Coordinates of C-alpha atoms in Angstrom, one line a residue:
Chain A
E1 CA 4.9 21.4 28.7
L2 CA 7.6 18.9 28.1
Q3 CA 10.6 20.3 25.9
L4 CA 13.7 18.9 24.6
L5 CA 16.1 21.4 22.8
E6 CA 19.0 20.6 21.0
S7 CA 22.0 22.9 20.2
G8 CA 25.8 22.9 19.2
G9 CA 25.3 21.5 15.9
G10 CA 27.4 23.1 12.6
L11 CA 29.8 22.4 10.2
I12 CA 33.1 20.8 11.2
Q13 CA 35.9 19.4 9.6
P14 CA 36.9 15.8 9.2
G15 CA 39.0 14.7 12.5
G16 CA 37.3 17.5 14.5
S17 CA 35.4 17.6 17.7
L18 CA 31.9 18.8 18.7
R19 CA 29.7 18.9 21.8
L20 CA 26.2 18.5 21.3
S21 CA 23.6 19.7 24.0
C22 CA 20.1 18.8 24.8
A23 CA 18.1 21.3 27.4
A24 CA 14.8 19.4 29.0
S25 CA 12.1 21.0 30.7
G26 CA 8.7 20.1 31.8
F27 CA 9.5 16.6 33.5
T28 CA 11.6 15.5 36.1
F29 CA 15.0 14.8 34.3
T30 CA 16.8 12.7 36.8
N31 CA 13.9 10.2 36.6
Y32 CA 14.5 9.5 33.0
A33 CA 17.1 7.9 30.9
M34 CA 18.0 9.8 27.8
T35 CA 19.2 8.7 24.3
W36 CA 20.6 10.4 20.9
V37 CA 19.6 9.1 17.5
R38 CA 20.8 10.6 14.4
Q39 CA 19.5 10.8 10.8
A40 CA 21.6 11.2 7.8
P41 CA 20.1 13.4 4.8
G42 CA 17.8 11.2 3.0
K43 CA 18.1 8.0 5.4
G44 CA 16.4 6.3 8.3
L45 CA 16.9 6.5 11.8
E46 CA 20.2 5.3 13.6
W47 CA 20.4 5.1 17.3
V48 CA 23.6 6.2 18.7
A49 CA 24.0 6.4 22.4
A50 CA 22.2 6.5 25.7
I51 CA 22.6 6.9 29.2
G52 CA 20.9 6.1 32.6
G53 CA 19.0 8.7 34.6
S54 CA 21.8 8.6 37.3
G55 CA 24.6 8.7 34.6
G56 CA 25.9 5.5 35.8
S57 CA 25.0 3.3 32.9
T58 CA 25.9 4.4 29.3
F59 CA 25.2 2.6 26.0
Y60 CA 26.9 3.1 22.4
A61 CA 26.4 2.1 19.1
D62 CA 29.4 0.3 17.4
S63 CA 29.7 2.8 14.8
V64 CA 30.6 5.6 17.5
K65 CA 32.1 3.6 20.2
G66 CA 35.3 5.0 21.2
R67 CA 34.6 8.5 19.6
F68 CA 31.6 9.7 21.2
T69 CA 30.9 10.1 24.7
V70 CA 27.1 10.7 26.2
S71 CA 26.8 12.6 29.4
R72 CA 24.3 14.3 31.4
D73 CA 24.5 17.1 34.2
N74 CA 21.2 16.6 36.2
S75 CA 21.7 19.8 37.9
R76 CA 21.3 21.9 34.6
N77 CA 18.7 19.3 33.1
T78 CA 21.0 18.8 30.1
L79 CA 22.2 15.9 28.0
Y80 CA 25.4 15.9 26.2
L81 CA 27.1 14.2 23.3
Q82 CA 30.6 14.7 23.0
M83 CA 31.8 13.8 19.4
K84 CA 35.5 13.3 18.5
G85 CA 37.3 12.1 15.3
L86 CA 34.3 12.9 13.3
R87 CA 33.9 11.6 9.7
A88 CA 31.7 12.4 6.7
G89 CA 29.6 9.5 7.6
D90 CA 28.6 11.3 11.0
S91 CA 27.0 14.1 9.0
A92 CA 23.3 13.9 10.4
I93 CA 20.4 15.6 12.2
Y94 CA 21.1 14.3 15.7
Y95 CA 18.2 14.1 18.0
C96 CA 17.8 13.7 21.7
A97 CA 14.9 11.7 23.1
R98 CA 13.4 10.6 26.4
V99 CA 13.5 7.2 27.6
P100 CA 11.3 5.9 30.2
I101 CA 12.7 2.8 31.2
L102 CA 16.4 1.2 30.6
P103 CA 16.7 -1.1 29.0
A104 CA 14.6 -2.4 26.2
S105 CA 12.5 0.7 26.0
Y106 CA 11.0 3.1 23.9
F107 CA 11.5 6.8 23.1
D108 CA 8.3 8.8 24.3
Y109 CA 9.4 12.4 23.3
W110 CA 12.1 13.8 20.9
G111 CA 13.5 17.1 20.3
Q112 CA 13.4 18.7 16.9
G113 CA 16.8 17.9 16.2
D114 CA 20.0 19.7 15.4
L115 CA 22.4 19.3 12.1
V116 CA 26.0 18.3 12.2
T117 CA 27.8 18.5 8.8
V118 CA 31.2 17.0 8.7
S119 CA 32.9 18.4 5.7
S120 CA 36.2 20.1 4.5
Chain B
S1 CA 23.9 -7.4 14.4
Y2 CA 20.0 -7.7 14.5
D3 CA 18.2 -6.6 11.5
L4 CA 14.7 -5.5 11.0
T5 CA 13.2 -5.5 7.5
Q6 CA 10.3 -3.1 6.5
P7 CA 8.9 -2.4 3.0
L8 CA 10.2 0.6 1.3
S9 CA 6.9 2.0 0.5
V10 CA 3.1 1.2 1.1
S11 CA 0.2 2.7 -0.5
V12 CA -3.3 2.8 0.6
A13 CA -6.5 4.4 -0.8
L14 CA -7.9 7.0 1.3
G15 CA -10.3 5.9 4.0
Q16 CA -8.8 2.2 3.7
T17 CA -6.7 0.3 5.9
A18 CA -2.9 0.2 5.7
S19 CA -0.7 -2.5 7.0
I20 CA 3.1 -1.9 7.5
T21 CA 5.3 -4.7 8.5
C22 CA 8.5 -5.3 10.5
G23 CA 10.3 -8.6 10.1
G24 CA 13.0 -10.0 12.4
D25 CA 14.7 -13.2 13.6
K26 CA 12.8 -14.1 16.6
I27 CA 10.8 -10.8 17.0
G28 CA 8.2 -12.6 18.8
S29 CA 10.4 -12.6 21.7
K30 CA 11.0 -9.0 21.6
T31 CA 8.9 -5.9 22.2
V32 CA 8.3 -3.8 19.2
H33 CA 7.8 0.2 18.9
W34 CA 6.6 2.2 16.0
Y35 CA 7.5 5.9 15.0
Q36 CA 6.0 8.1 12.7
Q37 CA 7.8 10.8 10.8
K38 CA 6.8 13.6 8.7
P39 CA 9.0 15.6 6.3
G40 CA 11.0 17.9 8.2
Q41 CA 9.7 16.7 11.6
A42 CA 11.2 14.7 14.6
P43 CA 9.9 11.3 14.8
V44 CA 6.7 10.5 17.1
L45 CA 6.3 7.4 18.9
V46 CA 2.7 5.9 17.6
I47 CA 2.7 2.3 19.2
Y48 CA 4.9 1.0 22.2
R49 CA 5.4 -2.6 23.5
D50 CA 3.8 -4.1 20.4
I51 CA -0.1 -2.8 20.9
N52 CA 0.1 0.2 23.1
R53 CA -0.9 3.5 21.7
P54 CA 0.2 6.8 23.6
S55 CA -3.1 8.9 24.5
E56 CA -2.5 11.4 22.1
I57 CA -2.5 9.1 19.0
P58 CA -5.6 8.2 17.2
E59 CA -7.3 4.8 17.9
R60 CA -7.1 4.4 14.2
F61 CA -3.3 3.3 14.8
S62 CA -3.0 -0.1 16.0
G63 CA 0.0 -2.8 16.5
S64 CA 0.2 -6.4 16.4
K65 CA 2.8 -9.4 16.4
S66 CA 2.6 -12.8 14.9
G67 CA 5.4 -15.2 14.4
N68 CA 8.4 -13.4 12.7
T69 CA 6.4 -10.2 11.8
A70 CA 5.0 -7.2 13.8
T71 CA 2.4 -5.1 12.2
L72 CA 1.5 -1.5 12.4
T73 CA -2.2 -1.1 11.1
I74 CA -3.7 2.2 10.1
S75 CA -7.2 2.3 9.6
R76 CA -9.5 4.6 7.9
A77 CA -6.1 6.3 6.5
Q78 CA -6.0 10.2 6.1
V79 CA -3.7 12.4 3.9
G80 CA -2.4 13.6 7.1
D81 CA -1.1 9.9 7.7
E82 CA 1.3 10.1 5.1
A83 CA 4.8 9.7 6.6
D84 CA 7.8 7.4 7.0
Y85 CA 7.3 4.8 9.7
Y86 CA 10.0 3.2 11.6
C87 CA 9.8 0.0 13.7
Q88 CA 12.4 -0.5 16.8
V89 CA 13.6 -3.1 19.1
W90 CA 16.3 -3.7 21.8
D91 CA 18.6 -6.3 21.1
S92 CA 21.8 -7.1 22.8
G93 CA 22.5 -3.8 24.3
T94 CA 21.6 -1.8 21.4
W95 CA 18.4 0.0 20.1
V96 CA 17.7 -1.1 16.7
F97 CA 15.4 0.7 13.9
G98 CA 14.0 -0.9 10.8
G99 CA 14.7 1.1 7.4
G100 CA 11.6 2.6 7.4
T101 CA 8.3 2.6 5.1
K102 CA 7.0 5.5 3.2
L103 CA 3.5 5.3 3.4
A104 CA 1.3 7.3 0.4
V105 CA -2.3 7.9 0.9
L106 CA -3.9 8.0 -2.7

């Protein structure tokens, strides 16, 4: 069974750093690009970052460029999102999702999400 | 940046057909995907590449595109279809979501 499980979220002070993880199972991880999407409380979906299957290609939303870094460890079937300089506006549920094809593709499976709260 | 416009809410009578629109400049030249999100749950892909439906999604869900508008159509609407629906496209190196439409089944 395909599964994506996010972890690493929590309460963090403004300006702080946090690393999210997404453990993947049930499919050949290296064959797929992966992405992060977030959703602020009561708001819509916002794409954050994506990475190719080999890790060689990365894409970022303007709102996080220079502060967030997406990476992956294919030996551990795990996707990461390193977040620095966190702001209140980064508070959201962060979802990881699978991307069948890069670029211009859809997200066919999603994790259940992990909540990040940036507050003093 | 590219904008996708969706109505905030759509209502449909039980058993009738609901249409959710997604507007964007030259959207006809882009491929559109649709997601369903029920309260407290992760989004689920319901339509990809304009008109294609994942195997686990009921045939009642269909997608179309005409001019500057893409449309998600839900036939024979059920109470279980109540959810937020988001359209999505790829544009200039980024993925863009519409603002979402809340579907109410009356």
